[in-house]
Short mmCIF file of C-alpha atoms in Angstrom, two decimals:
data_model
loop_
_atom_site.label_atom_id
_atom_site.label_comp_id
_atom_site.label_asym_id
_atom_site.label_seq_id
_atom_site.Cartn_x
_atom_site.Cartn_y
_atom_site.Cartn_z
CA UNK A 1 90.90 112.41 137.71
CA UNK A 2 90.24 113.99 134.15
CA UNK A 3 92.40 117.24 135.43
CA UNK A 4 90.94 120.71 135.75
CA UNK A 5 87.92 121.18 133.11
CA UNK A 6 87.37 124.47 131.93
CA UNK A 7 84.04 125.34 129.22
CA UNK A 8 84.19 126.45 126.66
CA UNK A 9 87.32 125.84 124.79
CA UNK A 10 86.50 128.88 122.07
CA UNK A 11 84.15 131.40 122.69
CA UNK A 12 83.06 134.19 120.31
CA UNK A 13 80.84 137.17 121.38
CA UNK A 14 79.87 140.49 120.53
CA UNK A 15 81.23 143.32 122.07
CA UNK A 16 78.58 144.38 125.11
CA UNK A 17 77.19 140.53 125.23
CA UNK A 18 77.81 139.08 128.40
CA UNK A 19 79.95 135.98 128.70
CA UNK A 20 80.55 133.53 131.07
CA UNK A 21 83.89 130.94 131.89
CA UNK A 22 83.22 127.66 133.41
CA UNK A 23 85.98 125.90 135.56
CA UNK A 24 85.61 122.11 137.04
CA UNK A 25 88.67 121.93 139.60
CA UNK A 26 90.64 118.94 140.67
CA UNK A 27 88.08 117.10 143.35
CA UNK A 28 89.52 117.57 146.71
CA UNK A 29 92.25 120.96 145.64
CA UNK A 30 91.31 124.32 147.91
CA UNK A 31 92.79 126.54 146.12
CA UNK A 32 91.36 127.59 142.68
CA UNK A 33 92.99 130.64 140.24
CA UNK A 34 91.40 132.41 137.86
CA UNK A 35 94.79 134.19 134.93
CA UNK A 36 94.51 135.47 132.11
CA UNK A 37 97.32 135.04 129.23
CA UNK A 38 98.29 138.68 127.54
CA UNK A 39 101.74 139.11 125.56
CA UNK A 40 102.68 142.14 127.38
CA UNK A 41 101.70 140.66 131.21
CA UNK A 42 102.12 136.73 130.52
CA UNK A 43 100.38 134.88 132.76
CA UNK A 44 98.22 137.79 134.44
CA UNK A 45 96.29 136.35 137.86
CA UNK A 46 92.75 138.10 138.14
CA UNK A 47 91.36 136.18 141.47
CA UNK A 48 91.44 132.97 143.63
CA UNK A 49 90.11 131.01 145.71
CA UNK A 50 90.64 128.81 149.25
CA UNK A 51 87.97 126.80 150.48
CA UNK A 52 85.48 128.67 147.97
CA UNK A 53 86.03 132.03 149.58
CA UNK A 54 87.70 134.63 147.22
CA UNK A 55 91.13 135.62 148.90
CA UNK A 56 92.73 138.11 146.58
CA UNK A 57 90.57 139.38 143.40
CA UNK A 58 93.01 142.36 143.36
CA UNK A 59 94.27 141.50 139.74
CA UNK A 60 90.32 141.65 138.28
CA UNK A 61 90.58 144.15 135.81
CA UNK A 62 87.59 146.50 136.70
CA UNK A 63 83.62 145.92 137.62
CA UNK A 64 82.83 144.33 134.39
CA UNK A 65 84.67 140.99 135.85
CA UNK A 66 83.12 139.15 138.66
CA UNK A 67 83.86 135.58 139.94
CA UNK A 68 81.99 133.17 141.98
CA UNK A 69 82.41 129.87 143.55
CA UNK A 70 79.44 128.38 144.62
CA UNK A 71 80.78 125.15 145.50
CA UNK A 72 84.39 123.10 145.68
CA UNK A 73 83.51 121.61 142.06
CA UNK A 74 82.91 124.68 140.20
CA UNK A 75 83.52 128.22 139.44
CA UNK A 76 82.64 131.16 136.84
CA UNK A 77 84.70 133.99 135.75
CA UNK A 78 81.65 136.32 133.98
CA UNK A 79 82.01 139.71 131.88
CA UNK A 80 79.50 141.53 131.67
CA UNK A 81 79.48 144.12 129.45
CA UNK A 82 82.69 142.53 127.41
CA UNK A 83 84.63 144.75 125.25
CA UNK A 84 87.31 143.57 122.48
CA UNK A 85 90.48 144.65 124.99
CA UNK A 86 89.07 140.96 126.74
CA UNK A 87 90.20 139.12 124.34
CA UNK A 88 92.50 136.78 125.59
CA UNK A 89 93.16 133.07 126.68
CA UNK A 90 91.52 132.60 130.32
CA UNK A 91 92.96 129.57 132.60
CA UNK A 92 91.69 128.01 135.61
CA UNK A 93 94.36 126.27 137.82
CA UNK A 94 93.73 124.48 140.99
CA UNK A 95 96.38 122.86 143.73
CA UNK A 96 96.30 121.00 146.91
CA UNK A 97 95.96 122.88 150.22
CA UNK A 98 97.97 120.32 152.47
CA UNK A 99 101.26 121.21 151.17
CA UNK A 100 101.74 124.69 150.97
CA UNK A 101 104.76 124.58 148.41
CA UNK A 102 102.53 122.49 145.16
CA UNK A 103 102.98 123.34 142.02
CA UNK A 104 99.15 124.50 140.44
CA UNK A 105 97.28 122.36 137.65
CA UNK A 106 95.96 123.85 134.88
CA UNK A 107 92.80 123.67 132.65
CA UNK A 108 93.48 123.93 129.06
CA UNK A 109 92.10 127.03 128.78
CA UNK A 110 89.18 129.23 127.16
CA UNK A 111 90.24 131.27 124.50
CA UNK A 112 88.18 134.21 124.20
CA UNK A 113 87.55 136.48 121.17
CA UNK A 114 85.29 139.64 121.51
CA UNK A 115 84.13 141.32 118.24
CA UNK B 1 104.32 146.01 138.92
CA UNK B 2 105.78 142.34 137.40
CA UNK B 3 107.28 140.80 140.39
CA UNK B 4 108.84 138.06 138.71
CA UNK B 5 110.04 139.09 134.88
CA UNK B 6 111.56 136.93 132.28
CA UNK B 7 113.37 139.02 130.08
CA UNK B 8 113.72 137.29 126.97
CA UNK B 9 111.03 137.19 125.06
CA UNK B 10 112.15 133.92 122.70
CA UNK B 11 115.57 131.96 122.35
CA UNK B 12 116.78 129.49 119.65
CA UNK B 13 118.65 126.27 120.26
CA UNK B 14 120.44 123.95 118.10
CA UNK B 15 119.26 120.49 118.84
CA UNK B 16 121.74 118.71 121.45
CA UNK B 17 123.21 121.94 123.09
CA UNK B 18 121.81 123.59 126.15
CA UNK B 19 119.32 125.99 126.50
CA UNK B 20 119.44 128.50 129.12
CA UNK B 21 116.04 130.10 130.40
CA UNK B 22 116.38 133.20 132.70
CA UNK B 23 114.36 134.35 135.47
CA UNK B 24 114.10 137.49 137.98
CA UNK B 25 112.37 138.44 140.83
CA UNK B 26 112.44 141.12 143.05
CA UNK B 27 110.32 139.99 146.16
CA UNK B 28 112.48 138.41 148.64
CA UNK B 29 109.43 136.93 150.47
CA UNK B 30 109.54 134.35 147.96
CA UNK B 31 109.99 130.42 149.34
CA UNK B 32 109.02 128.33 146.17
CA UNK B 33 110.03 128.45 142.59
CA UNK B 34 108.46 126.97 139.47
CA UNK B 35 109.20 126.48 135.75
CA UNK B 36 105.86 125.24 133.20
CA UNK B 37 106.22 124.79 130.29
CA UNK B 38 103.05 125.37 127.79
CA UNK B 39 102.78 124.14 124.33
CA UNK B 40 100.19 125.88 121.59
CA UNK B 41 96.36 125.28 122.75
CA UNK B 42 97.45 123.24 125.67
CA UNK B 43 97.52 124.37 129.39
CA UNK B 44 100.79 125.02 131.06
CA UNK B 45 102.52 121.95 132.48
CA UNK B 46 104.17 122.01 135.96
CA UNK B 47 108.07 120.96 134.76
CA UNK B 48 110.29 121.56 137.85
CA UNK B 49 110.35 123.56 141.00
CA UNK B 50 112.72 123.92 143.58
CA UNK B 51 112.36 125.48 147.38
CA UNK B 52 114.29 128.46 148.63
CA UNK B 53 116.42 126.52 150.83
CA UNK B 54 118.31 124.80 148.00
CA UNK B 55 119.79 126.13 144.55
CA UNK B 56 119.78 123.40 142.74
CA UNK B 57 117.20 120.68 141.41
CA UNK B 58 117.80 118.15 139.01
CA UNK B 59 115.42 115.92 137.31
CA UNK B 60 116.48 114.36 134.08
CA UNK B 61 117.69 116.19 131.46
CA UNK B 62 116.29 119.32 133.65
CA UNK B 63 117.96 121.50 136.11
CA UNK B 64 116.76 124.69 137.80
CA UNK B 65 119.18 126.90 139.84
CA UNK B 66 118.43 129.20 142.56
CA UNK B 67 120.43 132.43 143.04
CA UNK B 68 118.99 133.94 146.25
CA UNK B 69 121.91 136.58 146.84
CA UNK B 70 120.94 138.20 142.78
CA UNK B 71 117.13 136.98 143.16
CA UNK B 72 118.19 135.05 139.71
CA UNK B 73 116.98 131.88 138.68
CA UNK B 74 117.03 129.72 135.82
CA UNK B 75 116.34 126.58 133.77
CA UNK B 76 119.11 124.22 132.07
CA UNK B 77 117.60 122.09 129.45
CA UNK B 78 120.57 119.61 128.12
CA UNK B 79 120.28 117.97 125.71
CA UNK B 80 118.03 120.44 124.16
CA UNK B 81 115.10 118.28 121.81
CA UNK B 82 112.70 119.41 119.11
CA UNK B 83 109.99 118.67 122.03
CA UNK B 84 111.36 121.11 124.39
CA UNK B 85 110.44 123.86 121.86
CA UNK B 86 107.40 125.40 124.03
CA UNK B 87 106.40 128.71 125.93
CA UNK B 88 108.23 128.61 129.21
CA UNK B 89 106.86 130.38 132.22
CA UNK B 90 108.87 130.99 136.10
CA UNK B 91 107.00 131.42 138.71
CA UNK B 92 107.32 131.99 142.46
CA UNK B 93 104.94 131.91 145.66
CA UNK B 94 105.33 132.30 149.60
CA UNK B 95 104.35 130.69 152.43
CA UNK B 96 101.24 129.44 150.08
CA UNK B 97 100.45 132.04 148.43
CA UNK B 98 99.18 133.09 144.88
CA UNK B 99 101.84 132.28 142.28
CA UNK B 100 103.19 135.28 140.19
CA UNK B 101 103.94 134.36 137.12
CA UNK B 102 106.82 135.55 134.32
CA UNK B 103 105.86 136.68 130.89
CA UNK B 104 107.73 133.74 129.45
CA UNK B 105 110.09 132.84 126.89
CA UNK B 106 109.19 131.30 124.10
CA UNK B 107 112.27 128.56 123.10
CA UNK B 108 112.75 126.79 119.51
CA UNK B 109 114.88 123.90 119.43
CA UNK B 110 116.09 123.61 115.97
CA UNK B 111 116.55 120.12 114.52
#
């Protein structure tokens, strides 16, 4: 398995464009998270996912953020209207659901800059 | 509210001696225990982990302790290599749960 795919790597916008994360999860994981990397929070989680359903999207920062997980291959993390405070690095991490105690596999990340 | 905080920000190593990384948490609910470790542009990389029924785990030059009493744990890196110099990140889950992640510490191993 190539690992946990996220698209794009970089990903410059304008402030008020909507933009979109992509996220290709280990085939056969449940669970799939959505952080976000800040300095001042580390490794911040916005939402995730068992079975495709959203459990806990609690940590998404406010209305502009929405996720969805149409299938067990792939998931979006969209802002729309972005603002430069988004800037960040965005992972998607995915783990096993037969063991509850599994460590979490990471993508390698989107970094995001909004101008 | 940071439920599991790591409280320095960066620590420097001479190359050979042990580095220390420090973790906290303050919900007792907590089982499982993790430690990644993330280089520049990379993903973080699962390291070592060890369950709440133990407090130690060894693997290698690696070695995480488990304080349960002072909700305390942390990493033992020895001998401490060029290579180890990296973001590290603690984390902790329950029964399953989402993990909550540390703000990491950012360690330099110095040759």
């Amino acid at each position: 398995d190539a690992g946990v795919i996220q698209s794009p790597r970089h990903e410059v916008t304008e402030m008020g464009q909507e933009v979109t994360l992509r996220c290709k999860p280990i085939s056969g994981h449940d669970y799939l998270f959505w952080y976000r990397q800040t300095m001042m929070r580390g490794l911040e989680l916005l939402i995730y996912f068992n079975n495709n359903v959203p459990i806990d999207d609690s940590g998404m920062p406010e209305d502009r953020f929405s996720a969805k997980m149409p299938n067990a291959s792939f998931s979006t993390l969209k802002i729309q209207p972005s603002e430069p405070r988004d800037s960040a690095v965005y992972f998607c991490a995915s783990r096993p659901g037969t063991d509850m105690n599994t460590e979490a596999f990471f993508g390698q990340g989107t970094r995001l800059t909004v101008v | 509210d940071q439920q599991v905080k790591q409280n320095s920000p960066s620590l420097s190593v001479q190359e050979g001696r042990i580095s220390i990384l420090n973790c906290d948490y303050t919900n007792s609910m907590f089982d499982y225990f993790l430690w990644y470790k993330k280089y520049p542009a990379e993903g973080p990389t699962f390291l070592i982990s060890i369950s709440s029924i133990k407090d130690k785990n060894e693997d290698g030059r690696f070695t995480v302790f488990l304080n349960k009493s002072a909700k305390h744990l942390s990493l033992h890196i020895v001998p401490s290599q060029p290579g180890d110099s990296a973001v590290y990140f603690c984390a902790a889950l329950y029964t399953g749960n989402q993990f909550y992640f540390g703000t990491g510490t950012s360690l330099t191993v110095i040759p």
